PDB file of C-alpha atoms in Angstrom:
ATOM      1  CA  ALA A   1      11.604  14.324 -13.097  1.00  0.00           C
ATOM      2  CA  ARG A   2      12.993  16.388 -10.211  1.00  0.00           C
ATOM      3  CA  PRO A   3      12.344  15.283  -6.622  1.00  0.00           C
ATOM      4  CA  ASN A   4       9.094  16.584  -5.173  1.00  0.00           C
ATOM      5  CA  THR A   5      10.660  18.616  -2.360  1.00  0.00           C
ATOM      6  CA  ARG A   6       7.266  19.532  -0.957  1.00  0.00           C
ATOM      7  CA  LEU A   7       6.715  15.898  -0.042  1.00  0.00           C
ATOM      8  CA  TYR A   8      10.210  14.500   0.227  1.00  0.00           C
ATOM      9  CA  SER A   9      13.055  15.048   2.701  1.00  0.00           C
ATOM     10  CA  MET A  10      16.320  13.125   2.434  1.00  0.00           C
ATOM     11  CA  SER A  11      17.214  13.483   6.122  1.00  0.00           C
ATOM     12  CA  ASN A  12      13.772  12.570   7.416  1.00  0.00           C
ATOM     13  CA  PRO A  13      11.913  10.652   4.720  1.00  0.00           C
ATOM     14  CA  SER A  14       8.210  11.225   5.118  1.00  0.00           C
ATOM     15  CA  ILE A  15       5.247  12.507   3.155  1.00  0.00           C
ATOM     16  CA  ARG A  16       3.036  15.206   4.606  1.00  0.00           C
ATOM     17  CA  LEU A  17      -0.542  14.175   3.974  1.00  0.00           C
ATOM     18  CA  SER A  18      -3.463  16.458   3.205  1.00  0.00           C
ATOM     19  CA  ASN A  19      -4.811  15.922   6.738  1.00  0.00           C
ATOM     20  CA  GLY A  20      -1.535  17.005   8.345  1.00  0.00           C
ATOM     21  CA  HIS A  21      -0.257  13.574   9.349  1.00  0.00           C
ATOM     22  CA  SER A  22       3.194  12.401   8.240  1.00  0.00           C
ATOM     23  CA  LEU A  23       3.487   9.093   6.414  1.00  0.00           C
ATOM     24  CA  PRO A  24       6.918   7.377   6.588  1.00  0.00           C
ATOM     25  CA  THR A  25       8.119   7.146   3.005  1.00  0.00           C
ATOM     26  CA  LEU A  26       9.466   3.616   3.246  1.00  0.00           C
ATOM     27  CA  GLY A  27       7.063   0.954   4.444  1.00  0.00           C
ATOM     28  CA  PHE A  28       7.368  -2.747   5.134  1.00  0.00           C
ATOM     29  CA  GLY A  29       4.723  -4.759   3.286  1.00  0.00           C
ATOM     30  CA  THR A  30       3.278  -8.003   4.622  1.00  0.00           C
ATOM     31  CA  TRP A  31       1.482  -9.340   1.539  1.00  0.00           C
ATOM     32  CA  ASN A  32       2.545 -12.855   0.558  1.00  0.00           C
ATOM     33  CA  ILE A  33       4.579 -13.396   3.714  1.00  0.00           C
ATOM     34  CA  ASP A  34       3.806 -16.801   5.152  1.00  0.00           C
ATOM     35  CA  PRO A  35       2.088 -16.468   8.548  1.00  0.00           C
ATOM     36  CA  THR A  36       4.805 -18.669  10.075  1.00  0.00           C
ATOM     37  CA  GLN A  37       7.446 -16.145   8.968  1.00  0.00           C
ATOM     38  CA  THR A  38       5.513 -12.925   9.520  1.00  0.00           C
ATOM     39  CA  GLU A  39       6.317 -12.231  13.171  1.00  0.00           C
ATOM     40  CA  ALA A  40      10.053 -12.659  12.613  1.00  0.00           C
ATOM     41  CA  ALA A  41      10.014 -10.564   9.424  1.00  0.00           C
ATOM     42  CA  VAL A  42       8.119  -7.674  11.032  1.00  0.00           C
ATOM     43  CA  THR A  43      10.386  -7.830  14.103  1.00  0.00           C
ATOM     44  CA  THR A  44      13.442  -7.600  11.843  1.00  0.00           C
ATOM     45  CA  ALA A  45      11.902  -4.675   9.957  1.00  0.00           C
ATOM     46  CA  LEU A  46      11.203  -2.778  13.184  1.00  0.00           C
ATOM     47  CA  GLN A  47      14.745  -3.438  14.412  1.00  0.00           C
ATOM     48  CA  ALA A  48      16.085  -2.150  11.083  1.00  0.00           C
ATOM     49  CA  GLY A  49      14.181   1.110  11.561  1.00  0.00           C
ATOM     50  CA  TYR A  50      10.981   0.709   9.576  1.00  0.00           C
ATOM     51  CA  ARG A  51       8.170   2.707  11.142  1.00  0.00           C
ATOM     52  CA  HIS A  52       5.505   2.038   8.516  1.00  0.00           C
ATOM     53  CA  ILE A  53       3.902  -1.419   8.455  1.00  0.00           C
ATOM     54  CA  ASP A  54       1.342  -2.261   5.777  1.00  0.00           C
ATOM     55  CA  CYS A  55      -1.230  -4.967   6.535  1.00  0.00           C
ATOM     56  CA  ALA A  56      -4.573  -6.331   5.394  1.00  0.00           C
ATOM     57  CA  PRO A  57      -6.901  -9.007   6.738  1.00  0.00           C
ATOM     58  CA  ILE A  58      -6.904 -10.780   3.370  1.00  0.00           C
ATOM     59  CA  TYR A  59      -3.146 -11.391   3.832  1.00  0.00           C
ATOM     60  CA  ASP A  60      -4.099 -13.798   6.624  1.00  0.00           C
ATOM     61  CA  ASN A  61      -1.242 -12.748   8.914  1.00  0.00           C
ATOM     62  CA  GLU A  62      -2.473  -9.764  10.943  1.00  0.00           C
ATOM     63  CA  LYS A  63      -2.358 -11.776  14.173  1.00  0.00           C
ATOM     64  CA  GLN A  64       1.319 -12.498  13.555  1.00  0.00           C
ATOM     65  CA  VAL A  65       1.970  -8.821  12.789  1.00  0.00           C
ATOM     66  CA  GLY A  66       0.191  -8.003  16.036  1.00  0.00           C
ATOM     67  CA  ALA A  67       2.432 -10.421  17.964  1.00  0.00           C
ATOM     68  CA  ALA A  68       5.530  -8.654  16.612  1.00  0.00           C
ATOM     69  CA  LEU A  69       4.118  -5.234  17.464  1.00  0.00           C
ATOM     70  CA  SER A  70       3.138  -6.296  20.982  1.00  0.00           C
ATOM     71  CA  LYS A  71       6.647  -7.555  21.729  1.00  0.00           C
ATOM     72  CA  ALA A  72       8.227  -4.433  20.242  1.00  0.00           C
ATOM     73  CA  PHE A  73       6.034  -2.179  22.390  1.00  0.00           C
ATOM     74  CA  ALA A  74       6.692  -4.250  25.523  1.00  0.00           C
ATOM     75  CA  SER A  75      10.467  -4.182  25.012  1.00  0.00           C
ATOM     76  CA  GLY A  76      10.540  -0.450  24.358  1.00  0.00           C
ATOM     77  CA  ALA A  77      12.027  -0.974  20.902  1.00  0.00           C
ATOM     78  CA  VAL A  78       9.352   1.309  19.484  1.00  0.00           C
ATOM     79  CA  SER A  79       6.373   3.170  20.891  1.00  0.00           C
ATOM     80  CA  ARG A  80       2.911   3.150  19.370  1.00  0.00           C
ATOM     81  CA  SER A  81       3.134   6.846  18.554  1.00  0.00           C
ATOM     82  CA  GLN A  82       6.296   6.251  16.495  1.00  0.00           C
ATOM     83  CA  LEU A  83       4.653   3.683  14.288  1.00  0.00           C
ATOM     84  CA  TRP A  84       2.388   3.972  11.245  1.00  0.00           C
ATOM     85  CA  VAL A  85       0.147   0.939  10.739  1.00  0.00           C
ATOM     86  CA  THR A  86      -2.133   0.550   7.723  1.00  0.00           C
ATOM     87  CA  SER A  87      -4.855  -2.051   7.220  1.00  0.00           C
ATOM     88  CA  LYS A  88      -7.580  -2.424   4.625  1.00  0.00           C
ATOM     89  CA  LEU A  89     -11.269  -3.112   4.132  1.00  0.00           C
ATOM     90  CA  TRP A  90     -11.879  -6.249   2.068  1.00  0.00           C
ATOM     91  CA  ASN A  91     -14.363  -6.413  -0.805  1.00  0.00           C
ATOM     92  CA  THR A  92     -16.961  -8.461   1.082  1.00  0.00           C
ATOM     93  CA  CYS A  93     -17.238  -5.870   3.869  1.00  0.00           C
ATOM     94  CA  HIS A  94     -18.270  -2.780   1.890  1.00  0.00           C
ATOM     95  CA  GLU A  95     -21.853  -2.653   3.105  1.00  0.00           C
ATOM     96  CA  PRO A  96     -22.111   0.092   5.753  1.00  0.00           C
ATOM     97  CA  MET A  97     -23.111  -2.302   8.554  1.00  0.00           C
ATOM     98  CA  HIS A  98     -19.906  -4.317   8.033  1.00  0.00           C
ATOM     99  CA  VAL A  99     -17.291  -1.556   7.810  1.00  0.00           C
ATOM    100  CA  ARG A 100     -16.802  -0.895  11.530  1.00  0.00           C
ATOM    101  CA  PRO A 101     -16.831  -4.575  12.605  1.00  0.00           C
ATOM    102  CA  ALA A 102     -14.256  -5.338   9.898  1.00  0.00           C
ATOM    103  CA  LEU A 103     -12.008  -2.600  11.268  1.00  0.00           C
ATOM    104  CA  GLN A 104     -12.536  -3.831  14.823  1.00  0.00           C
ATOM    105  CA  LYS A 105     -11.430  -7.331  13.844  1.00  0.00           C
ATOM    106  CA  SER A 106      -8.213  -5.955  12.371  1.00  0.00           C
ATOM    107  CA  LEU A 107      -7.624  -3.866  15.493  1.00  0.00           C
ATOM    108  CA  HIS A 108      -8.164  -6.951  17.658  1.00  0.00           C
ATOM    109  CA  ASP A 109      -5.819  -9.101  15.567  1.00  0.00           C
ATOM    110  CA  LEU A 110      -3.155  -6.384  15.476  1.00  0.00           C
ATOM    111  CA  GLY A 111      -3.549  -5.649  19.193  1.00  0.00           C
ATOM    112  CA  LEU A 112      -4.119  -1.944  18.570  1.00  0.00           C
ATOM    113  CA  ASP A 113      -6.586   0.699  19.751  1.00  0.00           C
ATOM    114  CA  TYR A 114      -6.507   2.658  16.502  1.00  0.00           C
ATOM    115  CA  LEU A 115      -5.104   2.520  12.977  1.00  0.00           C
ATOM    116  CA  ASP A 116      -3.002   5.228  11.409  1.00  0.00           C
ATOM    117  CA  CYS A 117      -4.572   4.397   8.070  1.00  0.00           C
ATOM    118  CA  PHE A 118      -7.532   2.343   6.811  1.00  0.00           C
ATOM    119  CA  LEU A 119      -7.932   1.834   3.070  1.00  0.00           C
ATOM    120  CA  ILE A 120     -10.672   0.470   0.835  1.00  0.00           C
ATOM    121  CA  HIS A 121      -8.622  -2.389  -0.589  1.00  0.00           C
ATOM    122  CA  TRP A 122     -10.315  -2.636  -4.008  1.00  0.00           C
ATOM    123  CA  PRO A 123     -13.139  -0.621  -5.599  1.00  0.00           C
ATOM    124  CA  MET A 124     -15.579  -3.497  -5.908  1.00  0.00           C
ATOM    125  CA  ALA A 125     -18.137  -4.739  -3.402  1.00  0.00           C
ATOM    126  CA  TYR A 126     -19.079  -8.392  -2.994  1.00  0.00           C
ATOM    127  CA  GLU A 127     -21.746 -10.010  -0.859  1.00  0.00           C
ATOM    128  CA  PHE A 128     -20.826 -10.377   2.781  1.00  0.00           C
ATOM    129  CA  THR A 129     -19.411 -13.808   3.680  1.00  0.00           C
ATOM    130  CA  GLY A 130     -18.151 -13.265   7.222  1.00  0.00           C
ATOM    131  CA  TYR A 131     -15.310 -11.352   8.814  1.00  0.00           C
ATOM    132  CA  ASP A 132     -12.883 -14.278   8.658  1.00  0.00           C
ATOM    133  CA  LEU A 133     -12.760 -13.843   4.844  1.00  0.00           C
ATOM    134  CA  GLN A 134     -12.617 -17.595   4.278  1.00  0.00           C
ATOM    135  CA  GLU A 135     -14.815 -17.033   1.213  1.00  0.00           C
ATOM    136  CA  SER A 136     -13.054 -13.950  -0.087  1.00  0.00           C
ATOM    137  CA  ILE A 137     -14.678 -13.960  -3.549  1.00  0.00           C
ATOM    138  CA  PRO A 138     -18.236 -15.316  -3.372  1.00  0.00           C
ATOM    139  CA  LEU A 139     -19.286 -16.762  -6.705  1.00  0.00           C
ATOM    140  CA  ASP A 140     -22.659 -17.454  -8.299  1.00  0.00           C
ATOM    141  CA  ALA A 141     -23.587 -20.630 -10.163  1.00  0.00           C
ATOM    142  CA  GLN A 142     -21.913 -19.309 -13.329  1.00  0.00           C
ATOM    143  CA  GLY A 143     -18.650 -18.585 -11.513  1.00  0.00           C
ATOM    144  CA  ASN A 144     -19.077 -14.800 -11.427  1.00  0.00           C
ATOM    145  CA  PRO A 145     -18.485 -12.740  -8.271  1.00  0.00           C
ATOM    146  CA  ARG A 146     -21.706 -11.991  -6.390  1.00  0.00           C
ATOM    147  CA  ARG A 147     -21.938  -8.218  -6.208  1.00  0.00           C
ATOM    148  CA  ALA A 148     -23.233  -6.356  -3.183  1.00  0.00           C
ATOM    149  CA  LYS A 149     -25.740  -3.579  -3.826  1.00  0.00           C
ATOM    150  CA  VAL A 150     -23.717  -0.771  -2.279  1.00  0.00           C
ATOM    151  CA  THR A 151     -21.958   2.261  -3.737  1.00  0.00           C
ATOM    152  CA  LEU A 152     -18.452   3.410  -2.916  1.00  0.00           C
ATOM    153  CA  ILE A 153     -19.723   6.625  -1.365  1.00  0.00           C
ATOM    154  CA  ASP A 154     -21.937   4.616   1.019  1.00  0.00           C
ATOM    155  CA  THR A 155     -18.856   2.685   2.146  1.00  0.00           C
ATOM    156  CA  TRP A 156     -16.859   5.906   2.365  1.00  0.00           C
ATOM    157  CA  ARG A 157     -19.409   7.535   4.676  1.00  0.00           C
ATOM    158  CA  GLU A 158     -18.748   4.734   7.184  1.00  0.00           C
ATOM    159  CA  MET A 159     -14.998   5.179   6.772  1.00  0.00           C
ATOM    160  CA  GLU A 160     -15.415   8.861   7.620  1.00  0.00           C
ATOM    161  CA  LYS A 161     -17.253   7.955  10.821  1.00  0.00           C
ATOM    162  CA  LEU A 162     -14.255   5.890  11.922  1.00  0.00           C
ATOM    163  CA  VAL A 163     -12.133   9.035  11.745  1.00  0.00           C
ATOM    164  CA  ASP A 164     -14.778  10.994  13.662  1.00  0.00           C
ATOM    165  CA  ASP A 165     -14.702   8.365  16.421  1.00  0.00           C
ATOM    166  CA  GLY A 166     -10.905   8.258  16.709  1.00  0.00           C
ATOM    167  CA  LEU A 167     -10.554   4.661  15.539  1.00  0.00           C
ATOM    168  CA  VAL A 168      -8.631   5.685  12.425  1.00  0.00           C
ATOM    169  CA  LYS A 169      -6.436   8.734  11.786  1.00  0.00           C
ATOM    170  CA  THR A 170      -6.301   8.603   7.997  1.00  0.00           C
ATOM    171  CA  ILE A 171      -8.571   7.036   5.403  1.00  0.00           C
ATOM    172  CA  GLY A 172      -7.791   6.305   1.804  1.00  0.00           C
ATOM    173  CA  VAL A 173      -8.158   3.862  -1.036  1.00  0.00           C
ATOM    174  CA  SER A 174      -6.168   1.265  -2.915  1.00  0.00           C
ATOM    175  CA  ASN A 175      -6.202   0.280  -6.576  1.00  0.00           C
ATOM    176  CA  PHE A 176      -8.434   3.204  -7.575  1.00  0.00           C
ATOM    177  CA  PRO A 177      -8.180   4.568 -11.141  1.00  0.00           C
ATOM    178  CA  VAL A 178      -8.594   8.252 -11.893  1.00  0.00           C
ATOM    179  CA  MET A 179     -12.327   8.318 -12.606  1.00  0.00           C
ATOM    180  CA  LEU A 180     -13.255   6.543  -9.379  1.00  0.00           C
ATOM    181  CA  LEU A 181     -11.047   8.976  -7.471  1.00  0.00           C
ATOM    182  CA  TRP A 182     -12.736  11.857  -9.286  1.00  0.00           C
ATOM    183  CA  ASP A 183     -16.162  10.566  -8.309  1.00  0.00           C
ATOM    184  CA  LEU A 184     -15.186   9.910  -4.685  1.00  0.00           C
ATOM    185  CA  LEU A 185     -13.659  13.367  -4.285  1.00  0.00           C
ATOM    186  CA  GLY A 186     -16.940  14.861  -5.464  1.00  0.00           C
ATOM    187  CA  GLY A 187     -18.892  13.347  -2.587  1.00  0.00           C
ATOM    188  CA  ALA A 188     -16.391  12.901   0.224  1.00  0.00           C
ATOM    189  CA  ARG A 189     -16.621  14.951   3.412  1.00  0.00           C
ATOM    190  CA  ILE A 190     -13.123  13.729   4.325  1.00  0.00           C
ATOM    191  CA  PRO A 191     -11.167  13.300   1.081  1.00  0.00           C
ATOM    192  CA  PRO A 192      -8.992  10.226   0.608  1.00  0.00           C
ATOM    193  CA  ALA A 193      -5.445  11.054   1.693  1.00  0.00           C
ATOM    194  CA  ILE A 194      -3.814   7.996   0.097  1.00  0.00           C
ATOM    195  CA  ASN A 195      -4.144   5.803  -2.978  1.00  0.00           C
ATOM    196  CA  GLN A 196      -2.068   2.615  -2.809  1.00  0.00           C
ATOM    197  CA  ILE A 197      -1.331   1.218  -6.275  1.00  0.00           C
ATOM    198  CA  GLU A 198       1.108  -1.005  -8.121  1.00  0.00           C
ATOM    199  CA  CYS A 199       3.936   1.190  -9.350  1.00  0.00           C
ATOM    200  CA  ASN A 200       7.302   0.192 -10.795  1.00  0.00           C
ATOM    201  CA  PRO A 201       9.488   0.984 -13.837  1.00  0.00           C
ATOM    202  CA  ARG A 202       7.363  -1.172 -16.157  1.00  0.00           C
ATOM    203  CA  ASN A 203       4.107   0.217 -14.766  1.00  0.00           C
ATOM    204  CA  ALA A 204       4.755   3.826 -13.767  1.00  0.00           C
ATOM    205  CA  ALA A 205       1.024   4.640 -13.413  1.00  0.00           C
ATOM    206  CA  SER A 206       1.827   8.187 -14.491  1.00  0.00           C
ATOM    207  CA  GLN A 207      -1.748   9.353 -15.065  1.00  0.00           C
ATOM    208  CA  VAL A 208      -2.907   8.152 -11.652  1.00  0.00           C
ATOM    209  CA  VAL A 209       0.162   9.638  -9.954  1.00  0.00           C
ATOM    210  CA  ARG A 210      -0.351  12.951 -11.743  1.00  0.00           C
ATOM    211  CA  PHE A 211      -4.015  13.132 -10.742  1.00  0.00           C
ATOM    212  CA  CYS A 212      -3.276  12.182  -7.144  1.00  0.00           C
ATOM    213  CA  THR A 213      -0.519  14.768  -6.829  1.00  0.00           C
ATOM    214  CA  ALA A 214      -2.783  17.478  -8.243  1.00  0.00           C
ATOM    215  CA  ASN A 215      -5.497  16.543  -5.732  1.00  0.00           C
ATOM    216  CA  LYS A 216      -3.230  16.152  -2.673  1.00  0.00           C
ATOM    217  CA  ILE A 217      -3.598  12.386  -2.535  1.00  0.00           C
ATOM    218  CA  ALA A 218      -0.359  10.645  -1.591  1.00  0.00           C
ATOM    219  CA  VAL A 219       0.544   7.608  -3.672  1.00  0.00           C
ATOM    220  CA  VAL A 220       1.895   4.500  -1.948  1.00  0.00           C
ATOM    221  CA  ALA A 221       3.607   2.148  -4.403  1.00  0.00           C
ATOM    222  CA  TYR A 222       3.316  -1.583  -3.902  1.00  0.00           C
ATOM    223  CA  SER A 223       5.181  -4.253  -5.902  1.00  0.00           C
ATOM    224  CA  PRO A 224       7.991  -1.787  -6.735  1.00  0.00           C
ATOM    225  CA  PHE A 225      10.136  -4.678  -8.008  1.00  0.00           C
ATOM    226  CA  GLY A 226       7.330  -6.310  -9.964  1.00  0.00           C
ATOM    227  CA  SER A 227       6.010  -9.748  -9.069  1.00  0.00           C
ATOM    228  CA  THR A 228       7.300 -12.165  -6.441  1.00  0.00           C
ATOM    229  CA  PHE A 229      10.359 -12.908  -8.593  1.00  0.00           C
ATOM    230  CA  ALA A 230      11.318  -9.197  -8.782  1.00  0.00           C
ATOM    231  CA  PRO A 231      11.767  -8.871 -12.566  1.00  0.00           C
ATOM    232  CA  MET A 232      12.502  -5.141 -12.286  1.00  0.00           C
ATOM    233  CA  LEU A 233      15.778  -5.971 -10.573  1.00  0.00           C
ATOM    234  CA  GLU A 234      16.907  -8.078 -13.534  1.00  0.00           C
ATOM    235  CA  MET A 235      16.560  -5.307 -16.118  1.00  0.00           C
ATOM    236  CA  ASP A 236      19.858  -4.337 -17.768  1.00  0.00           C
ATOM    237  CA  GLU A 237      19.147  -0.626 -17.325  1.00  0.00           C
ATOM    238  CA  ILE A 238      18.591  -1.012 -13.587  1.00  0.00           C
ATOM    239  CA  LYS A 239      21.694  -3.190 -13.224  1.00  0.00           C
ATOM    240  CA  ALA A 240      23.783  -0.538 -14.994  1.00  0.00           C
ATOM    241  CA  LEU A 241      22.539   2.179 -12.639  1.00  0.00           C
ATOM    242  CA  ALA A 242      23.222  -0.028  -9.623  1.00  0.00           C
ATOM    243  CA  LYS A 243      26.824  -0.304 -10.767  1.00  0.00           C
ATOM    244  CA  LYS A 244      27.040   3.438 -11.485  1.00  0.00           C
ATOM    245  CA  TYR A 245      25.742   4.491  -8.053  1.00  0.00           C
ATOM    246  CA  GLN A 246      27.260   1.536  -6.176  1.00  0.00           C
ATOM    247  CA  ARG A 247      23.897   0.569  -4.774  1.00  0.00           C
ATOM    248  CA  SER A 248      21.703  -2.509  -5.126  1.00  0.00           C
ATOM    249  CA  GLU A 249      19.177  -2.774  -7.940  1.00  0.00           C
ATOM    250  CA  ALA A 250      16.467  -2.548  -5.276  1.00  0.00           C
ATOM    251  CA  ASN A 251      17.920   0.743  -4.017  1.00  0.00           C
ATOM    252  CA  ILE A 252      17.762   2.195  -7.535  1.00  0.00           C
ATOM    253  CA  VAL A 253      14.103   1.284  -8.017  1.00  0.00           C
ATOM    254  CA  ILE A 254      13.123   2.503  -4.545  1.00  0.00           C
ATOM    255  CA  ARG A 255      15.054   5.740  -5.088  1.00  0.00           C
ATOM    256  CA  TRP A 256      13.268   6.356  -8.387  1.00  0.00           C
ATOM    257  CA  ALA A 257       9.904   6.057  -6.645  1.00  0.00           C
ATOM    258  CA  ILE A 258      10.958   8.303  -3.757  1.00  0.00           C
ATOM    259  CA  GLN A 259      12.128  11.031  -6.103  1.00  0.00           C
ATOM    260  CA  ARG A 260       8.737  10.896  -7.825  1.00  0.00           C
ATOM    261  CA  GLY A 261       7.238  11.841  -4.453  1.00  0.00           C
ATOM    262  CA  LEU A 262       5.855   8.384  -3.690  1.00  0.00           C
ATOM    263  CA  ALA A 263       5.905   6.246  -0.584  1.00  0.00           C
ATOM    264  CA  VAL A 264       7.148   2.717  -1.245  1.00  0.00           C
ATOM    265  CA  LEU A 265       6.323  -0.685   0.233  1.00  0.00           C
ATOM    266  CA  THR A 266       9.028  -3.323   0.142  1.00  0.00           C
ATOM    267  CA  LYS A 267       9.345  -6.712   1.766  1.00  0.00           C
ATOM    268  CA  SER A 268      11.945  -9.388   2.220  1.00  0.00           C
ATOM    269  CA  TRP A 269      12.672 -12.324   4.469  1.00  0.00           C
ATOM    270  CA  ARG A 270      16.422 -11.599   4.484  1.00  0.00           C
ATOM    271  CA  GLU A 271      17.722  -9.346   7.233  1.00  0.00           C
ATOM    272  CA  ASP A 272      20.443  -7.790   5.054  1.00  0.00           C
ATOM    273  CA  ARG A 273      17.959  -6.842   2.333  1.00  0.00           C
ATOM    274  CA  ILE A 274      15.433  -5.488   4.824  1.00  0.00           C
ATOM    275  CA  GLN A 275      18.162  -3.215   6.195  1.00  0.00           C
ATOM    276  CA  SER A 276      19.589  -2.239   2.807  1.00  0.00           C
ATOM    277  CA  ASN A 277      16.217  -1.376   1.297  1.00  0.00           C
ATOM    278  CA  LEU A 278      15.723   1.149   4.089  1.00  0.00           C
ATOM    279  CA  SER A 279      19.137   2.644   4.805  1.00  0.00           C
ATOM    280  CA  HIS A 280      20.716   2.683   1.335  1.00  0.00           C
ATOM    281  CA  SER A 281      17.762   4.114  -0.572  1.00  0.00           C
ATOM    282  CA  VAL A 282      17.675   7.491   1.178  1.00  0.00           C
ATOM    283  CA  ASP A 283      21.346   8.499   1.225  1.00  0.00           C
ATOM    284  CA  PHE A 284      21.833   9.310  -2.459  1.00  0.00           C
ATOM    285  CA  ALA A 285      19.950  10.879  -5.365  1.00  0.00           C
ATOM    286  CA  LEU A 286      19.484   9.827  -8.965  1.00  0.00           C
ATOM    287  CA  ALA A 287      20.440  12.352 -11.633  1.00  0.00           C
ATOM    288  CA  ASP A 288      17.596  13.839 -13.660  1.00  0.00           C
ATOM    289  CA  ALA A 289      18.720  11.983 -16.776  1.00  0.00           C
ATOM    290  CA  ASP A 290      18.652   8.675 -14.923  1.00  0.00           C
ATOM    291  CA  MET A 291      15.227   9.420 -13.486  1.00  0.00           C
ATOM    292  CA  GLU A 292      13.953  10.074 -17.008  1.00  0.00           C
ATOM    293  CA  MET A 293      15.608   6.934 -18.331  1.00  0.00           C
ATOM    294  CA  ILE A 294      13.885   4.748 -15.727  1.00  0.00           C
ATOM    295  CA  SER A 295      10.562   6.481 -16.365  1.00  0.00           C
ATOM    296  CA  GLY A 296      11.062   5.757 -20.058  1.00  0.00           C
ATOM    297  CA  LEU A 297      10.948   2.017 -19.319  1.00  0.00           C
ATOM    298  CA  ASP A 298       7.213   2.285 -18.623  1.00  0.00           C
ATOM    299  CA  ALA A 299       5.219  -0.156 -20.740  1.00  0.00           C
ATOM    300  CA  LYS A 300       1.929   0.136 -18.797  1.00  0.00           C
ATOM    301  CA  GLN A 301       2.478  -3.517 -17.964  1.00  0.00           C
ATOM    302  CA  ARG A 302       1.004  -4.604 -14.645  1.00  0.00           C
ATOM    303  CA  SER A 303       2.793  -7.302 -12.689  1.00  0.00           C
ATOM    304  CA  LEU A 304      -0.371  -8.172 -10.782  1.00  0.00           C
ATOM    305  CA  ASP A 305      -3.533  -8.629 -12.805  1.00  0.00           C
ATOM    306  CA  PHE A 306      -6.621  -9.881 -10.980  1.00  0.00           C
ATOM    307  CA  THR A 307      -8.998  -9.492 -13.931  1.00  0.00           C
ATOM    308  CA  GLU A 308      -9.723 -13.213 -13.955  1.00  0.00           C
ATOM    309  CA  ASP A 309     -10.491 -13.218 -10.220  1.00  0.00           C
ATOM    310  CA  TRP A 310     -12.640 -10.085 -10.249  1.00  0.00           C
ATOM    311  CA  GLY A 311     -14.380 -10.787 -13.528  1.00  0.00           C
ATOM    312  CA  VAL A 312     -13.555  -7.206 -14.542  1.00  0.00           C
ATOM    313  CA  ASP A 313     -10.458  -5.137 -15.305  1.00  0.00           C
ATOM    314  CA  VAL A 314     -10.340  -2.360 -12.711  1.00  0.00           C
ATOM    315  CA  TRP A 315      -8.046  -0.271 -14.893  1.00  0.00           C
ATOM    316  CA  ALA A 316      -9.993  -0.612 -18.157  1.00  0.00           C
TER     317      ALA A 316
END
């Protein structure tokens, strides 16, 4: 459980991707942030030093993220070249004809000319229902999602074209299990550089992480504290380590992920926590024994399970 020094640097936390770009290790996530609070939260994150902002059209707040970015660029607080912005392709836009327009809508809402990263959000394709995603899961008369007749490699070919045309620097996937990654790698001209997955002490996703590392796919961990109520931070083992290292419980969990070689997405509405999650997670190291202890908490227990929504368990 030693730090992956090939990917990780304490003084300048970033992950070198397979395509040569550098991904800031600590990112600010925008999922489940109310649109009325998003602009202020992203502004606070940028002021705190975050240079990796994770978005998606299904979060319904990309316009508010864009407002924060526009003001930050105008004030000189941060330049576009200093910032890493990720967005995602929703399930209803997998058909090749819809991939580019979906990206262009995100670019318009974010006020950007290009994305640093564009991910396939989930590995399932639904019938197209419009770019506003008001009907995000189209259902048939029996209540089952209406599938689109398109393969992942067909969608991926369009993603590759976005890189060719300079609209996106890096392409990747999200919520992909090992066998779908295996299949995609077999047909991709530009291999996925990132797989964004849920990863925390109760769901370490070790097999996916191991496969990604072996195939030069960086792993970005979302929900590092578990669900909205952050159950990982209430675990006795994490509380004990927080006391031992004189850090917050959040710092311990973030540090564990960093030393595994992962990038981590966190979010908060509180300015002090936004700052602490960034600055106090990179200035210490967990001992090997403590890394192993946290890893031993893994119960393969997902905090977020959309099986009922999708009608299928992606990880089965």
